[in-house]
GROMACS .gro file of C-alpha atoms in nm:
model
  256
    1MET     CA    1   3.113  -1.888 -28.975
    2SER     CA    2   2.799  -2.004 -29.156
    3MET     CA    3   2.740  -2.355 -29.290
    4ILE     CA    4   2.878  -2.525 -28.979
    5ASN     CA    5   2.701  -2.834 -28.858
    6ILE     CA    6   2.496  -2.889 -28.544
    7ALA     CA    7   2.779  -3.058 -28.350
    8GLU     CA    8   3.012  -2.764 -28.420
    9ARG     CA    9   2.744  -2.516 -28.315
   10HIS     CA   10   2.688  -2.702 -27.988
   11LYS     CA   11   3.062  -2.711 -27.923
   12TYR     CA   12   3.082  -2.335 -27.987
   13ILE     CA   13   2.784  -2.256 -27.761
   14LEU     CA   14   2.917  -2.467 -27.471
   15GLY     CA   15   3.268  -2.321 -27.512
   16LYS     CA   16   3.126  -1.968 -27.494
   17LEU     CA   17   2.912  -2.058 -27.190
   18HIS     CA   18   3.209  -2.196 -26.997
   19GLU     CA   19   3.403  -1.880 -27.081
   20THR     CA   20   3.142  -1.619 -26.983
   21GLY     CA   21   2.876  -1.803 -26.779
   22ALA     CA   22   2.591  -1.683 -27.003
   23VAL     CA   23   2.500  -1.645 -27.373
   24THR     CA   24   2.223  -1.463 -27.558
   25VAL     CA   25   2.027  -1.585 -27.860
   26LEU     CA   26   2.097  -1.255 -28.035
   27ASP     CA   27   2.476  -1.279 -28.003
   28LEU     CA   28   2.480  -1.646 -28.107
   29CYS     CA   29   2.274  -1.567 -28.419
   30LYS     CA   30   2.531  -1.307 -28.526
   31GLU     CA   31   2.837  -1.515 -28.437
   32LEU     CA   32   2.713  -1.838 -28.598
   33ASP     CA   33   2.519  -1.674 -28.882
   34VAL     CA   34   2.203  -1.878 -28.824
   35SER     CA   35   1.842  -1.792 -28.735
   36ALA     CA   36   1.705  -1.740 -28.384
   37VAL     CA   37   1.483  -2.046 -28.433
   38THR     CA   38   1.793  -2.261 -28.496
   39ILE     CA   39   1.969  -2.127 -28.187
   40ARG     CA   40   1.661  -2.182 -27.967
   41LYS     CA   41   1.642  -2.543 -28.088
   42ASP     CA   42   2.014  -2.585 -28.010
   43LEU     CA   43   1.964  -2.446 -27.658
   44LYS     CA   44   1.665  -2.672 -27.599
   45LEU     CA   45   1.863  -2.981 -27.708
   46LEU     CA   46   2.153  -2.884 -27.483
   47GLU     CA   47   1.914  -2.819 -27.192
   48ASP     CA   48   1.756  -3.163 -27.245
   49LYS     CA   49   2.107  -3.310 -27.205
   50ALA     CA   50   2.144  -3.108 -26.879
   51LEU     CA   51   2.438  -2.911 -27.023
   52LEU     CA   52   2.285  -2.566 -26.966
   53PHE     CA   53   1.977  -2.382 -26.836
   54ARG     CA   54   1.770  -2.176 -27.077
   55SER     CA   55   1.689  -1.825 -26.957
   56HIS     CA   56   1.493  -1.535 -27.104
   57GLY     CA   57   1.665  -1.460 -27.437
   58GLY     CA   58   1.957  -1.697 -27.386
   59ALA     CA   59   2.111  -1.955 -27.154
   60THR     CA   60   2.327  -1.983 -26.840
   61ILE     CA   61   2.567  -2.244 -26.714
   62ASP     CA   62   2.416  -2.251 -26.361
   63ASN     CA   63   2.056  -2.311 -26.260
   64PRO     CA   64   1.913  -1.957 -26.233
   65TYR     CA   65   1.627  -2.055 -26.000
   66THR     CA   66   1.690  -2.057 -25.631
   67ASN     CA   67   1.478  -2.238 -25.372
   68ASP     CA   68   1.385  -2.144 -25.018
   69LYS     CA   69   1.618  -2.331 -24.781
   70PRO     CA   70   1.583  -2.330 -24.400
   71VAL     CA   71   1.804  -2.070 -24.232
   72ASN     CA   72   2.012  -2.328 -24.039
   73GLU     CA   73   2.096  -2.503 -24.370
   74LYS     CA   74   2.184  -2.173 -24.539
   75GLU     CA   75   2.411  -2.073 -24.251
   76SER     CA   76   2.656  -2.355 -24.320
   77ILE     CA   77   2.688  -2.264 -24.692
   78ARG     CA   78   2.986  -2.040 -24.781
   79ARG     CA   79   3.035  -1.947 -24.417
   80GLU     CA   80   3.383  -1.799 -24.463
   81GLU     CA   81   3.275  -1.571 -24.750
   82LYS     CA   82   2.971  -1.453 -24.552
   83ASN     CA   83   3.185  -1.369 -24.249
   84THR     CA   84   3.428  -1.163 -24.460
   85ILE     CA   85   3.138  -0.983 -24.633
   86GLY     CA   86   2.980  -0.917 -24.290
   87GLN     CA   87   3.304  -0.764 -24.157
   88ALA     CA   88   3.334  -0.533 -24.461
   89ALA     CA   89   2.972  -0.420 -24.416
   90ALA     CA   90   3.019  -0.357 -24.042
   91ALA     CA   91   3.304  -0.116 -24.126
   92LEU     CA   92   3.050   0.106 -24.309
   93ILE     CA   93   2.850   0.175 -23.992
   94ASP     CA   94   2.926   0.525 -23.858
   95ARG     CA   95   2.933   0.663 -23.505
   96ASN     CA   96   2.578   0.710 -23.366
   97ASP     CA   97   2.430   0.563 -23.685
   98ALA     CA   98   2.075   0.441 -23.749
   99VAL     CA   99   2.053   0.147 -23.988
  100ILE     CA  100   1.813  -0.121 -24.108
  101ILE     CA  101   1.927  -0.482 -24.130
  102ALA     CA  102   1.712  -0.715 -24.340
  103SER     CA  103   1.704  -1.093 -24.306
  104GLY     CA  104   1.932  -1.377 -24.419
  105THR     CA  105   2.248  -1.551 -24.309
  106THR     CA  106   2.486  -1.298 -24.473
  107VAL     CA  107   2.333  -1.009 -24.276
  108GLN     CA  108   2.347  -1.228 -23.965
  109ALA     CA  109   2.723  -1.244 -24.023
  110LEU     CA  110   2.716  -0.861 -24.035
  111ALA     CA  111   2.532  -0.850 -23.700
  112ARG     CA  112   2.802  -1.071 -23.547
  113SER     CA  113   3.072  -0.832 -23.676
  114ILE     CA  114   2.925  -0.509 -23.538
  115HIS     CA  115   3.127  -0.337 -23.266
  116PRO     CA  116   2.936  -0.010 -23.226
  117LYS     CA  117   3.098   0.331 -23.212
  118GLY     CA  118   2.879   0.543 -22.984
  119GLN     CA  119   2.506   0.470 -22.979
  120LEU     CA  120   2.372   0.264 -23.268
  121THR     CA  121   2.006   0.216 -23.360
  122VAL     CA  122   1.919  -0.094 -23.562
  123ILE     CA  123   1.576  -0.172 -23.708
  124THR     CA  124   1.532  -0.534 -23.812
  125GLY     CA  125   1.265  -0.792 -23.882
  126ALA     CA  126   1.506  -1.082 -23.830
  127LEU     CA  127   1.510  -1.250 -23.489
  128ASN     CA  128   1.857  -1.402 -23.541
  129VAL     CA  129   1.994  -1.049 -23.610
  130SER     CA  130   1.826  -0.907 -23.295
  131LEU     CA  131   1.967  -1.185 -23.078
  132GLU     CA  132   2.322  -1.119 -23.207
  133LEU     CA  133   2.287  -0.746 -23.130
  134LEU     CA  134   2.139  -0.780 -22.780
  135ARG     CA  135   2.490  -0.855 -22.649
  136HIS     CA  136   2.578  -0.485 -22.696
  137PRO     CA  137   2.413  -0.250 -22.442
  138GLU     CA  138   2.493   0.051 -22.665
  139ILE     CA  139   2.281  -0.085 -22.952
  140GLU     CA  140   1.914   0.002 -22.946
  141VAL     CA  141   1.727  -0.269 -23.136
  142ILE     CA  142   1.384  -0.196 -23.281
  143GLN     CA  143   1.231  -0.534 -23.359
  144LEU     CA  144   0.965  -0.530 -23.631
  145GLY     CA  145   0.661  -0.745 -23.558
  146GLY     CA  146   0.430  -0.954 -23.771
  147HIS     CA  147   0.401  -1.299 -23.921
  148LEU     CA  148   0.713  -1.501 -23.837
  149ARG     CA  149   0.847  -1.718 -24.119
  150ASN     CA  150   0.995  -2.036 -23.976
  151SER     CA  151   1.233  -2.091 -24.271
  152SER     CA  152   1.409  -1.756 -24.219
  153THR     CA  153   1.328  -1.657 -23.855
  154SER     CA  154   1.218  -1.317 -23.991
  155VAL     CA  155   0.886  -1.135 -23.995
  156THR     CA  156   0.682  -1.021 -24.294
  157GLY     CA  157   0.350  -0.848 -24.341
  158PRO     CA  158   0.161  -0.521 -24.291
  159TYR     CA  159   0.253  -0.460 -23.923
  160ALA     CA  160   0.624  -0.453 -24.001
  161GLU     CA  161   0.562  -0.237 -24.309
  162ARG     CA  162   0.358   0.019 -24.115
  163VAL     CA  163   0.626   0.065 -23.849
  164LEU     CA  164   0.892   0.130 -24.115
  165ALA     CA  165   0.693   0.427 -24.248
  166ASP     CA  166   0.787   0.620 -23.929
  167PHE     CA  167   1.165   0.590 -23.971
  168SER     CA  168   1.444   0.732 -24.183
  169CYS     CA  169   1.780   0.556 -24.162
  170SER     CA  170   2.118   0.612 -24.325
  171LYS     CA  171   2.164   0.259 -24.466
  172LEU     CA  172   1.984  -0.064 -24.538
  173PHE     CA  173   2.193  -0.381 -24.535
  174LEU     CA  174   2.005  -0.622 -24.758
  175GLY     CA  175   2.057  -0.997 -24.803
  176VAL     CA  176   1.923  -1.145 -25.129
  177ASP     CA  177   1.876  -1.491 -25.282
  178GLY     CA  178   1.955  -1.384 -25.637
  179ILE     CA  179   2.120  -1.105 -25.839
  180ASP     CA  180   2.035  -1.102 -26.209
  181LEU     CA  181   2.147  -0.818 -26.442
  182GLU     CA  182   1.804  -0.796 -26.607
  183PHE     CA  183   1.566  -0.904 -26.330
  184GLY     CA  184   1.751  -0.736 -26.042
  185CYS     CA  185   1.763  -0.847 -25.677
  186THR     CA  186   1.529  -1.124 -25.569
  187THR     CA  187   1.428  -1.339 -25.274
  188THR     CA  188   1.244  -1.671 -25.258
  189ASN     CA  189   0.947  -1.519 -25.071
  190ILE     CA  190   0.719  -1.252 -25.219
  191LEU     CA  191   0.614  -1.111 -24.876
  192GLU     CA  192   0.979  -1.073 -24.780
  193ALA     CA  193   1.044  -0.894 -25.111
  194HIS     CA  194   0.761  -0.651 -25.030
  195LEU     CA  195   0.899  -0.577 -24.683
  196ASN     CA  196   1.246  -0.525 -24.832
  197GLN     CA  197   1.099  -0.261 -25.068
  198LYS     CA  198   0.957  -0.074 -24.766
  199MET     CA  199   1.298  -0.097 -24.598
  200MET     CA  200   1.459   0.056 -24.906
  201ALA     CA  201   1.212   0.347 -24.892
  202ALA     CA  202   1.309   0.409 -24.527
  203ALA     CA  203   1.685   0.417 -24.598
  204GLN     CA  204   1.902   0.668 -24.784
  205LYS     CA  205   2.135   0.399 -24.917
  206THR     CA  206   2.084   0.032 -25.005
  207ILE     CA  207   2.386  -0.197 -24.959
  208VAL     CA  208   2.342  -0.556 -25.077
  209LEU     CA  209   2.545  -0.831 -24.908
  210ALA     CA  210   2.572  -1.137 -25.133
  211ASP     CA  211   2.833  -1.406 -25.183
  212SER     CA  212   2.929  -1.476 -25.546
  213SER     CA  213   2.701  -1.784 -25.575
  214LYS     CA  214   2.398  -1.549 -25.577
  215PHE     CA  215   2.491  -1.393 -25.913
  216GLY     CA  216   2.294  -1.517 -26.214
  217LYS     CA  217   2.025  -1.658 -25.984
  218ARG     CA  218   1.657  -1.560 -25.966
  219GLY     CA  219   1.431  -1.600 -25.666
  220PHE     CA  220   1.053  -1.592 -25.700
  221GLY     CA  221   1.001  -1.245 -25.549
  222ARG     CA  222   1.159  -0.938 -25.710
  223ILE     CA  223   1.286  -0.680 -25.461
  224CYS     CA  224   1.426  -0.412 -25.694
  225GLY     CA  225   1.618  -0.334 -26.010
  226LEU     CA  226   1.996  -0.301 -25.981
  227GLU     CA  227   1.976   0.072 -26.059
  228GLU     CA  228   1.817   0.115 -25.713
  229VAL     CA  229   2.117  -0.044 -25.535
  230ASP     CA  230   2.405   0.177 -25.418
  231GLU     CA  231   2.662  -0.088 -25.335
  232ILE     CA  232   2.710  -0.466 -25.349
  233ILE     CA  233   2.961  -0.633 -25.117
  234THR     CA  234   3.063  -0.977 -25.245
  235ASP     CA  235   3.358  -1.218 -25.260
  236LYS     CA  236   3.624  -1.266 -25.527
  237GLY     CA  237   3.433  -1.552 -25.695
  238VAL     CA  238   3.225  -1.297 -25.890
  239ALA     CA  239   3.305  -1.283 -26.265
  240ASP     CA  240   3.489  -0.975 -26.397
  241HIS     CA  241   3.234  -0.913 -26.674
  242LEU     CA  242   2.954  -0.895 -26.413
  243VAL     CA  243   3.148  -0.644 -26.203
  244ALA     CA  244   3.208  -0.429 -26.514
  245LYS     CA  245   2.836  -0.440 -26.606
  246LEU     CA  246   2.729  -0.345 -26.252
  247GLU     CA  247   2.975  -0.055 -26.238
  248GLU     CA  248   2.840   0.065 -26.575
  249MET     CA  249   2.496   0.069 -26.412
  250GLY     CA  250   2.628   0.292 -26.134
  251VAL     CA  251   2.652   0.023 -25.864
  252LYS     CA  252   2.965   0.029 -25.647
  253VAL     CA  253   3.105  -0.326 -25.619
  254THR     CA  254   3.324  -0.406 -25.318
  255ILE     CA  255   3.508  -0.738 -25.342
  256VAL     CA  256   3.642  -0.887 -25.020
   0.00000   0.00000   0.00000
């Protein structure tokens, strides 16, 4: 395929991007038989025209960087998908279970869907989650304390982290702002990411709840690599090639 001109290369790159959602410099070099320098220049030109977003070692069709939005604004986004994901997650809670629920609007949808079997203990740093659960007398809520973030109504900081060290739970239900195959699970706040890591250490299993718009996105704070996640519950908007890659990595993917 060598000796093709710049316009043909751009057409090929954009065609491939629309097909798979992401391309790598390495693959494009092989497929187009040109140097990495040439491909990087092509990607820069296409990014300048707002046709793609350059990422580490390649490019994506969607903006990979996610910003911190207030929780009330997030709640109205993809509400139906979040509710379905929340219901699927609630079905994983066993009789007399002890679980940790992190923060975010998808885990809030989980809290709304919980109808406890026997006694249930829930540890959470998120006020909106606690308020949903207080309606059930058979749920014991352990509210983590600390610095309250007004954009997410959840706490962060050393007080919350210290309390978690005393517990061992069966599952952590984790909401994230981004899932990237290389960079892993991320959130827009570094303190929240740190608390999430402590939650993972206090749970035997980590279950990520994320609608399909979170894939290919990167928040500022890295929580963990995907190899540390046991299961991801998402909606049918997630691309098949991503599901295949995640399953190769040993992550169970549940599509609702």
